[in-house]
mmCIF file of C-alpha atoms and ligand atoms in Angstrom:
data_model
loop_
_atom_site.group_PDB
_atom_site.id
_atom_site.type_symbol
_atom_site.label_atom_id
_atom_site.label_comp_id
_atom_site.label_asym_id
_atom_site.label_seq_id
_atom_site.Cartn_x
_atom_site.Cartn_y
_atom_site.Cartn_z
ATOM 1 C CA UNK A 256 -30.373 1.078 22.620
ATOM 2 C CA UNK A 257 -26.732 1.827 23.320
ATOM 3 C CA UNK A 258 -23.654 0.522 21.573
ATOM 4 C CA UNK A 259 -20.923 0.413 24.209
ATOM 5 C CA UNK A 260 -17.153 0.359 24.125
ATOM 6 C CA UNK A 261 -16.977 1.232 20.473
ATOM 7 C CA UNK A 262 -13.649 0.516 18.813
ATOM 8 C CA UNK A 263 -12.519 0.476 15.205
ATOM 9 C CA UNK A 264 -9.782 -1.256 13.313
ATOM 10 C CA UNK A 265 -9.483 0.550 10.015
ATOM 11 C CA UNK A 266 -13.055 0.862 8.727
ATOM 12 C CA UNK A 267 -14.515 -1.894 10.888
ATOM 13 C CA UNK A 268 -16.373 -0.965 14.083
ATOM 14 C CA UNK A 269 -16.753 -3.267 17.085
ATOM 15 C CA UNK A 270 -18.872 -2.879 20.192
ATOM 16 C CA UNK A 271 -21.207 -4.385 22.766
ATOM 17 C CA UNK A 272 -24.951 -3.943 22.818
ATOM 18 C CA UNK A 273 -27.490 -5.005 25.458
ATOM 19 C CA UNK A 274 -30.061 -6.412 23.090
ATOM 20 C CA UNK A 275 -31.947 -9.625 22.424
ATOM 21 C CA UNK A 276 -30.219 -10.974 19.331
ATOM 22 C CA UNK A 277 -33.480 -12.251 17.876
ATOM 23 C CA UNK A 278 -34.821 -8.710 17.422
ATOM 24 C CA UNK A 279 -31.759 -7.065 15.895
ATOM 25 C CA UNK A 280 -32.571 -5.442 12.571
ATOM 26 C CA UNK A 281 -29.440 -3.381 12.129
ATOM 27 C CA UNK A 282 -26.982 -6.091 11.023
ATOM 28 C CA UNK A 283 -26.903 -8.350 7.969
ATOM 29 C CA UNK A 284 -26.445 -11.531 10.002
ATOM 30 C CA UNK A 285 -26.831 -12.674 13.573
ATOM 31 C CA UNK A 286 -24.901 -15.688 14.786
ATOM 32 C CA UNK A 287 -26.570 -18.617 16.527
ATOM 33 C CA UNK A 288 -24.758 -20.603 19.245
ATOM 34 C CA UNK A 289 -26.036 -23.912 17.913
ATOM 35 C CA UNK A 290 -25.444 -27.612 18.539
ATOM 36 C CA UNK A 291 -23.884 -30.110 16.109
ATOM 37 C CA UNK A 292 -27.229 -31.296 14.730
ATOM 38 C CA UNK A 293 -28.326 -27.700 13.958
ATOM 39 C CA UNK A 294 -31.823 -28.822 14.882
ATOM 40 C CA UNK A 295 -32.479 -26.318 17.667
ATOM 41 C CA UNK A 296 -32.075 -26.430 21.427
ATOM 42 C CA UNK A 297 -32.234 -24.130 24.438
ATOM 43 C CA UNK A 298 -30.615 -20.751 25.130
ATOM 44 C CA UNK A 299 -30.073 -18.427 22.203
ATOM 45 C CA UNK A 300 -30.593 -21.315 19.763
ATOM 46 C CA UNK A 301 -34.116 -21.924 21.067
ATOM 47 C CA UNK A 302 -34.874 -18.211 21.012
ATOM 48 C CA UNK A 303 -33.673 -17.888 17.397
ATOM 49 C CA UNK A 304 -35.718 -20.868 16.210
ATOM 50 C CA UNK A 305 -38.817 -19.540 17.980
ATOM 51 C CA UNK A 306 -38.354 -16.074 16.494
ATOM 52 C CA UNK A 307 -37.505 -17.253 12.966
ATOM 53 C CA UNK A 308 -40.315 -19.813 12.775
ATOM 54 C CA UNK A 309 -40.514 -23.421 11.553
ATOM 55 C CA UNK A 310 -39.030 -22.705 8.115
ATOM 56 C CA UNK A 311 -35.659 -22.256 9.796
ATOM 57 C CA UNK A 312 -35.755 -25.799 11.156
ATOM 58 C CA UNK A 313 -36.723 -27.062 7.696
ATOM 59 C CA UNK A 314 -33.687 -25.378 6.132
ATOM 60 C CA UNK A 315 -31.430 -26.601 8.940
ATOM 61 C CA UNK A 316 -32.543 -30.196 8.344
ATOM 62 C CA UNK A 317 -30.983 -29.988 4.884
ATOM 63 C CA UNK A 318 -27.576 -28.817 6.126
ATOM 64 C CA UNK A 319 -26.330 -32.128 7.521
ATOM 65 C CA UNK A 320 -25.275 -30.664 10.864
ATOM 66 C CA UNK A 321 -22.139 -28.664 11.631
ATOM 67 C CA UNK A 322 -18.811 -29.567 13.215
ATOM 68 C CA UNK A 323 -17.693 -27.826 16.388
ATOM 69 C CA UNK A 324 -15.758 -24.674 15.476
ATOM 70 C CA UNK A 325 -17.333 -24.439 11.997
ATOM 71 C CA UNK A 326 -20.298 -22.423 10.688
ATOM 72 C CA UNK A 327 -23.209 -22.700 8.253
ATOM 73 C CA UNK A 328 -25.591 -20.036 6.941
ATOM 74 C CA UNK A 329 -29.380 -19.942 6.484
ATOM 75 C CA UNK A 330 -32.093 -17.414 5.841
ATOM 76 C CA UNK A 331 -33.524 -15.478 8.787
ATOM 77 C CA UNK A 332 -37.238 -16.026 7.967
ATOM 78 C CA UNK A 333 -39.309 -14.058 10.517
ATOM 79 C CA UNK A 334 -36.276 -12.484 12.173
ATOM 80 C CA UNK A 335 -35.504 -8.935 11.069
ATOM 81 C CA UNK A 336 -31.866 -9.496 9.978
ATOM 82 C CA UNK A 337 -31.089 -10.999 6.560
ATOM 83 C CA UNK A 338 -29.287 -14.212 7.503
ATOM 84 C CA UNK A 339 -28.462 -16.453 10.435
ATOM 85 C CA UNK A 340 -24.984 -17.923 10.729
ATOM 86 C CA UNK A 341 -25.032 -21.055 12.863
ATOM 87 C CA UNK A 342 -21.830 -21.968 14.637
ATOM 88 C CA UNK A 343 -21.176 -24.689 17.192
ATOM 89 C CA UNK A 344 -19.044 -23.725 20.162
ATOM 90 C CA UNK A 345 -17.074 -26.189 22.272
ATOM 91 C CA UNK A 346 -18.514 -27.684 25.443
ATOM 92 C CA UNK A 347 -16.209 -26.671 28.333
ATOM 93 C CA UNK A 348 -14.350 -29.732 29.568
ATOM 94 C CA UNK A 349 -11.741 -28.050 31.748
ATOM 95 C CA UNK A 350 -9.665 -26.377 29.032
ATOM 96 C CA UNK A 351 -7.503 -29.276 27.914
ATOM 97 C CA UNK A 352 -9.641 -30.454 25.018
ATOM 98 C CA UNK A 353 -8.810 -27.735 22.495
ATOM 99 C CA UNK A 354 -11.686 -25.559 23.659
ATOM 100 C CA UNK A 355 -9.852 -22.251 23.119
ATOM 101 C CA UNK A 356 -8.901 -23.068 19.521
ATOM 102 C CA UNK A 357 -12.388 -24.320 18.760
ATOM 103 C CA UNK A 358 -14.001 -21.207 20.216
ATOM 104 C CA UNK A 359 -11.700 -18.908 18.216
ATOM 105 C CA UNK A 360 -12.523 -20.985 15.146
ATOM 106 C CA UNK A 361 -16.263 -20.331 15.661
ATOM 107 C CA UNK A 362 -15.702 -16.588 15.327
ATOM 108 C CA UNK A 363 -13.303 -16.930 12.390
ATOM 109 C CA UNK A 364 -15.516 -19.414 10.505
ATOM 110 C CA UNK A 365 -18.606 -17.257 11.067
ATOM 111 C CA UNK A 366 -16.905 -14.129 9.738
ATOM 112 C CA UNK A 367 -15.395 -16.008 6.781
ATOM 113 C CA UNK A 368 -18.857 -17.231 5.886
ATOM 114 C CA UNK A 369 -20.288 -13.730 6.269
ATOM 115 C CA UNK A 370 -17.737 -12.275 3.859
ATOM 116 C CA UNK A 371 -18.120 -15.153 1.414
ATOM 117 C CA UNK A 372 -21.877 -14.472 1.449
ATOM 118 C CA UNK A 373 -21.425 -10.766 0.738
ATOM 119 C CA UNK A 374 -22.426 -9.704 4.278
ATOM 120 C CA UNK A 375 -20.732 -6.854 6.100
ATOM 121 C CA UNK A 376 -22.299 -6.578 9.554
ATOM 122 C CA UNK A 377 -22.591 -9.342 12.143
ATOM 123 C CA UNK A 378 -23.926 -9.659 15.705
ATOM 124 C CA UNK A 379 -22.585 -12.481 17.890
ATOM 125 C CA UNK A 380 -23.997 -13.866 21.124
ATOM 126 C CA UNK A 381 -21.564 -15.007 23.786
ATOM 127 C CA UNK A 382 -20.827 -18.400 22.227
ATOM 128 C CA UNK A 383 -20.391 -21.374 24.605
ATOM 129 C CA UNK A 384 -20.806 -19.418 27.856
ATOM 130 C CA UNK A 385 -24.348 -20.582 28.615
ATOM 131 C CA UNK A 386 -25.360 -24.235 28.397
ATOM 132 C CA UNK A 387 -21.850 -25.176 27.164
ATOM 133 C CA UNK A 388 -20.316 -23.680 30.392
ATOM 134 C CA UNK A 389 -17.211 -21.976 28.960
ATOM 135 C CA UNK A 390 -15.815 -19.606 31.637
ATOM 136 C CA UNK A 391 -17.081 -16.175 30.634
ATOM 137 C CA UNK A 392 -13.957 -14.024 31.049
ATOM 138 C CA UNK A 393 -11.803 -16.457 29.079
ATOM 139 C CA UNK A 394 -14.410 -16.857 26.369
ATOM 140 C CA UNK A 395 -14.791 -13.089 25.967
ATOM 141 C CA UNK A 396 -11.031 -12.625 25.674
ATOM 142 C CA UNK A 397 -10.748 -15.349 23.037
ATOM 143 C CA UNK A 398 -13.763 -14.019 21.136
ATOM 144 C CA UNK A 399 -12.489 -10.460 20.982
ATOM 145 C CA UNK A 400 -9.001 -11.522 19.907
ATOM 146 C CA UNK A 401 -10.309 -13.857 17.224
ATOM 147 C CA UNK A 402 -12.515 -11.116 15.774
ATOM 148 C CA UNK A 403 -9.723 -8.544 15.871
ATOM 149 C CA UNK A 404 -7.335 -10.890 14.118
ATOM 150 C CA UNK A 405 -9.926 -11.531 11.456
ATOM 151 C CA UNK A 406 -10.607 -7.828 10.913
ATOM 152 C CA UNK A 407 -6.912 -7.121 10.628
ATOM 153 C CA UNK A 408 -6.506 -9.888 8.055
ATOM 154 C CA UNK A 409 -9.518 -8.674 6.027
ATOM 155 C CA UNK A 410 -9.222 -4.887 5.927
ATOM 156 C CA UNK A 411 -12.351 -3.180 4.652
ATOM 157 C CA UNK A 412 -14.280 -6.459 4.582
ATOM 158 C CA UNK A 413 -16.678 -5.879 7.458
ATOM 159 C CA UNK A 414 -18.412 -2.685 8.543
ATOM 160 C CA UNK A 415 -19.459 -3.704 12.060
ATOM 161 C CA UNK A 416 -19.135 -6.644 14.446
ATOM 162 C CA UNK A 417 -21.167 -6.576 17.674
ATOM 163 C CA UNK A 418 -21.681 -8.734 20.708
ATOM 164 C CA UNK A 419 -25.345 -8.765 21.685
ATOM 165 C CA UNK A 420 -25.770 -9.604 25.362
ATOM 166 C CA UNK A 421 -28.917 -9.962 27.424
ATOM 167 C CA UNK A 422 -27.356 -9.735 30.871
ATOM 168 C CA UNK A 423 -25.053 -7.269 32.569
ATOM 169 C CA UNK A 424 -22.462 -9.854 33.595
ATOM 170 C CA UNK A 425 -21.930 -10.974 29.994
ATOM 171 C CA UNK A 426 -21.868 -7.488 28.504
ATOM 172 C CA UNK A 427 -19.362 -6.364 31.145
ATOM 173 C CA UNK A 428 -17.063 -9.246 30.287
ATOM 174 C CA UNK A 429 -17.041 -8.349 26.578
ATOM 175 C CA UNK A 430 -16.534 -4.656 27.322
ATOM 176 C CA UNK A 431 -13.574 -5.505 29.527
ATOM 177 C CA UNK A 432 -12.146 -7.868 26.912
ATOM 178 C CA UNK A 433 -12.395 -5.162 24.250
ATOM 179 C CA UNK A 434 -10.658 -2.641 26.498
ATOM 180 C CA UNK A 435 -7.903 -5.069 27.362
ATOM 181 C CA UNK A 436 -7.368 -6.178 23.771
ATOM 182 C CA UNK A 437 -7.357 -2.582 22.571
ATOM 183 C CA UNK A 438 -4.406 -1.829 24.798
ATOM 184 C CA UNK A 439 -2.463 -4.853 23.618
ATOM 185 C CA UNK A 440 -3.409 -4.289 20.020
ATOM 186 C CA UNK A 441 -2.179 -0.708 19.932
ATOM 187 C CA UNK A 442 1.176 -1.668 21.280
ATOM 188 C CA UNK A 443 2.052 -4.331 18.817
ATOM 189 C CA UNK A 444 0.095 -4.045 15.619
ATOM 190 C CA UNK A 445 -0.450 -1.732 12.707
ATOM 191 C CA UNK A 446 -2.987 -0.418 11.866
ATOM 192 C CA UNK A 447 -3.765 0.165 15.513
ATOM 193 C CA UNK A 448 -7.139 0.116 17.137
ATOM 194 C CA UNK A 449 -8.998 3.362 17.412
ATOM 195 C CA UNK A 450 -11.346 4.202 20.267
ATOM 196 C CA UNK A 451 -14.406 5.672 18.623
ATOM 197 C CA UNK A 452 -16.661 6.264 21.620
ATOM 198 C CA UNK A 453 -17.400 4.829 25.043
ATOM 199 C CA UNK A 454 -21.076 4.593 24.161
ATOM 200 C CA UNK A 455 -23.322 5.607 21.288
ATOM 201 C CA UNK A 456 -27.117 5.624 21.145
ATOM 202 C CA UNK A 457 -28.305 3.325 18.410
ATOM 203 C CA UNK A 458 -31.125 5.577 17.383
ATOM 204 C CA UNK A 459 -33.062 4.899 14.228
ATOM 205 C CA UNK A 460 -30.608 7.213 12.521
ATOM 206 C CA UNK A 461 -27.683 5.224 13.842
ATOM 207 C CA UNK A 462 -29.251 2.024 12.558
ATOM 208 C CA UNK A 463 -29.505 3.584 9.116
ATOM 209 C CA UNK A 464 -25.893 4.644 9.341
ATOM 210 C CA UNK A 465 -24.698 1.218 10.340
ATOM 211 C CA UNK A 466 -26.724 -0.399 7.601
ATOM 212 C CA UNK A 467 -25.354 2.093 5.130
ATOM 213 C CA UNK A 468 -21.778 1.698 6.214
ATOM 214 C CA UNK A 469 -20.880 0.036 2.903
ATOM 215 C CA UNK A 470 -21.390 3.403 1.291
ATOM 216 C CA UNK A 471 -19.215 5.174 3.807
ATOM 217 C CA UNK A 472 -16.107 3.066 3.581
ATOM 218 C CA UNK A 473 -13.821 5.880 2.524
ATOM 219 C CA UNK A 474 -14.654 7.851 5.659
ATOM 220 C CA UNK A 475 -13.469 7.391 9.212
ATOM 221 C CA UNK A 476 -16.134 5.655 11.309
ATOM 222 C CA UNK A 477 -15.588 8.142 14.111
ATOM 223 C CA UNK A 478 -17.183 10.891 12.076
ATOM 224 C CA UNK A 479 -20.416 8.943 11.951
ATOM 225 C CA UNK A 480 -20.498 7.558 15.435
ATOM 226 C CA UNK A 481 -19.677 10.513 17.601
HETATM 227 N N1 AR6 B 512 -29.958 -12.860 22.746
HETATM 228 C C1 AR6 B 512 -28.648 -12.723 23.096
HETATM 229 N N2 AR6 B 512 -28.024 -13.582 23.910
HETATM 230 C C2 AR6 B 512 -28.738 -14.606 24.403
HETATM 231 C C3 AR6 B 512 -30.109 -14.821 24.088
HETATM 232 C C4 AR6 B 512 -30.717 -13.881 23.216
HETATM 233 N N3 AR6 B 512 -31.978 -13.997 22.863
HETATM 234 N N4 AR6 B 512 -30.521 -15.931 24.745
HETATM 235 C C5 AR6 B 512 -29.489 -16.397 25.445
HETATM 236 N N5 AR6 B 512 -28.410 -15.595 25.258
HETATM 237 P P1 AR6 B 512 -26.338 -20.526 25.175
HETATM 238 P P2 AR6 B 512 -23.975 -22.131 24.402
HETATM 239 C C6 AR6 B 512 -27.063 -15.722 25.798
HETATM 240 O O1 AR6 B 512 -26.644 -21.460 26.278
HETATM 241 O O2 AR6 B 512 -23.381 -22.010 25.764
HETATM 242 C C7 AR6 B 512 -28.368 -24.771 23.023
HETATM 243 O O3 AR6 B 512 -29.173 -25.788 23.553
HETATM 244 C C8 AR6 B 512 -26.880 -16.469 27.076
HETATM 245 O O4 AR6 B 512 -27.218 -15.641 28.175
HETATM 246 O O5 AR6 B 512 -27.461 -20.086 24.310
HETATM 247 O O6 AR6 B 512 -23.087 -21.954 23.211
HETATM 248 C C9 AR6 B 512 -27.717 -25.185 21.717
HETATM 249 O O7 AR6 B 512 -28.586 -26.008 20.950
HETATM 250 C C10 AR6 B 512 -25.385 -16.755 27.042
HETATM 251 O O8 AR6 B 512 -24.666 -15.603 27.480
HETATM 252 O O9 AR6 B 512 -25.211 -21.130 24.160
HETATM 253 C C11 AR6 B 512 -26.519 -25.937 22.193
HETATM 254 O O10 AR6 B 512 -26.858 -27.267 22.542
HETATM 255 C C12 AR6 B 512 -25.128 -16.934 25.541
HETATM 256 O O11 AR6 B 512 -26.295 -16.457 24.881
HETATM 257 C C13 AR6 B 512 -26.091 -25.178 23.425
HETATM 258 O O12 AR6 B 512 -27.303 -24.549 23.908
HETATM 259 C C14 AR6 B 512 -24.854 -18.353 25.092
HETATM 260 O O13 AR6 B 512 -25.634 -19.263 25.830
HETATM 261 C C15 AR6 B 512 -25.092 -24.106 23.129
HETATM 262 O O14 AR6 B 512 -24.645 -23.569 24.354
#
């Protein structure tokens, strides 16, 4: 498994991985692109509920749903990560219905909830770009910017934020968005973004490193990823 387009802001690493999000064991939380009821559906939501098992639906029933742009957290049950953060992306309606703000809010709310829950590593799917029809390139750009803003505002809070994609078209869009944002970010903000590597094998050792990143926070991520 390869982590691609690896960037860091301070101690926080970002990247893109071609991996089924339901099998990811090397982050604390994976994010679900859910619907308002939180009671399951198709796409990544259906896959997560199938992988986690019926106890997830039971817990979700007690949450009272979730507003678009917000997030709620549950256990991961049979999935290998520790928690699932459920967020509800906007349905694409042409762009004039606040979709961009709501999509950015999904990423921000999910990461706020992760930090508030003591979690430091998160894998996102490409929220809203499947059944909810958000144009992929725009969604990727918004996602990457929202995450970068969050990391900058919470230095040292997160060790790693990934996008887990199951198709080449989606992973390419997030890689491009990261590259583009990195250029913009360097020019105007401090601390700047650091390119760590174009790709890194997530070997078993790498997984251990990522999981142990909390213990490495005084060291530059590049030393551990190259
Ligand atoms: N791992 C990673 N990514 C995945 C996986 C997986 N296992 N499965 C699908 N994707 P979608 P949305 C990708 O439709 O647009 C549900 O019914 C997929 O290729 O899952 O936010 C909910 O209940 C696409 O790139 O989410 C809602 O009603 C991305 O995940 C609605 O769909 C998002 O596609 C949410 O729609």
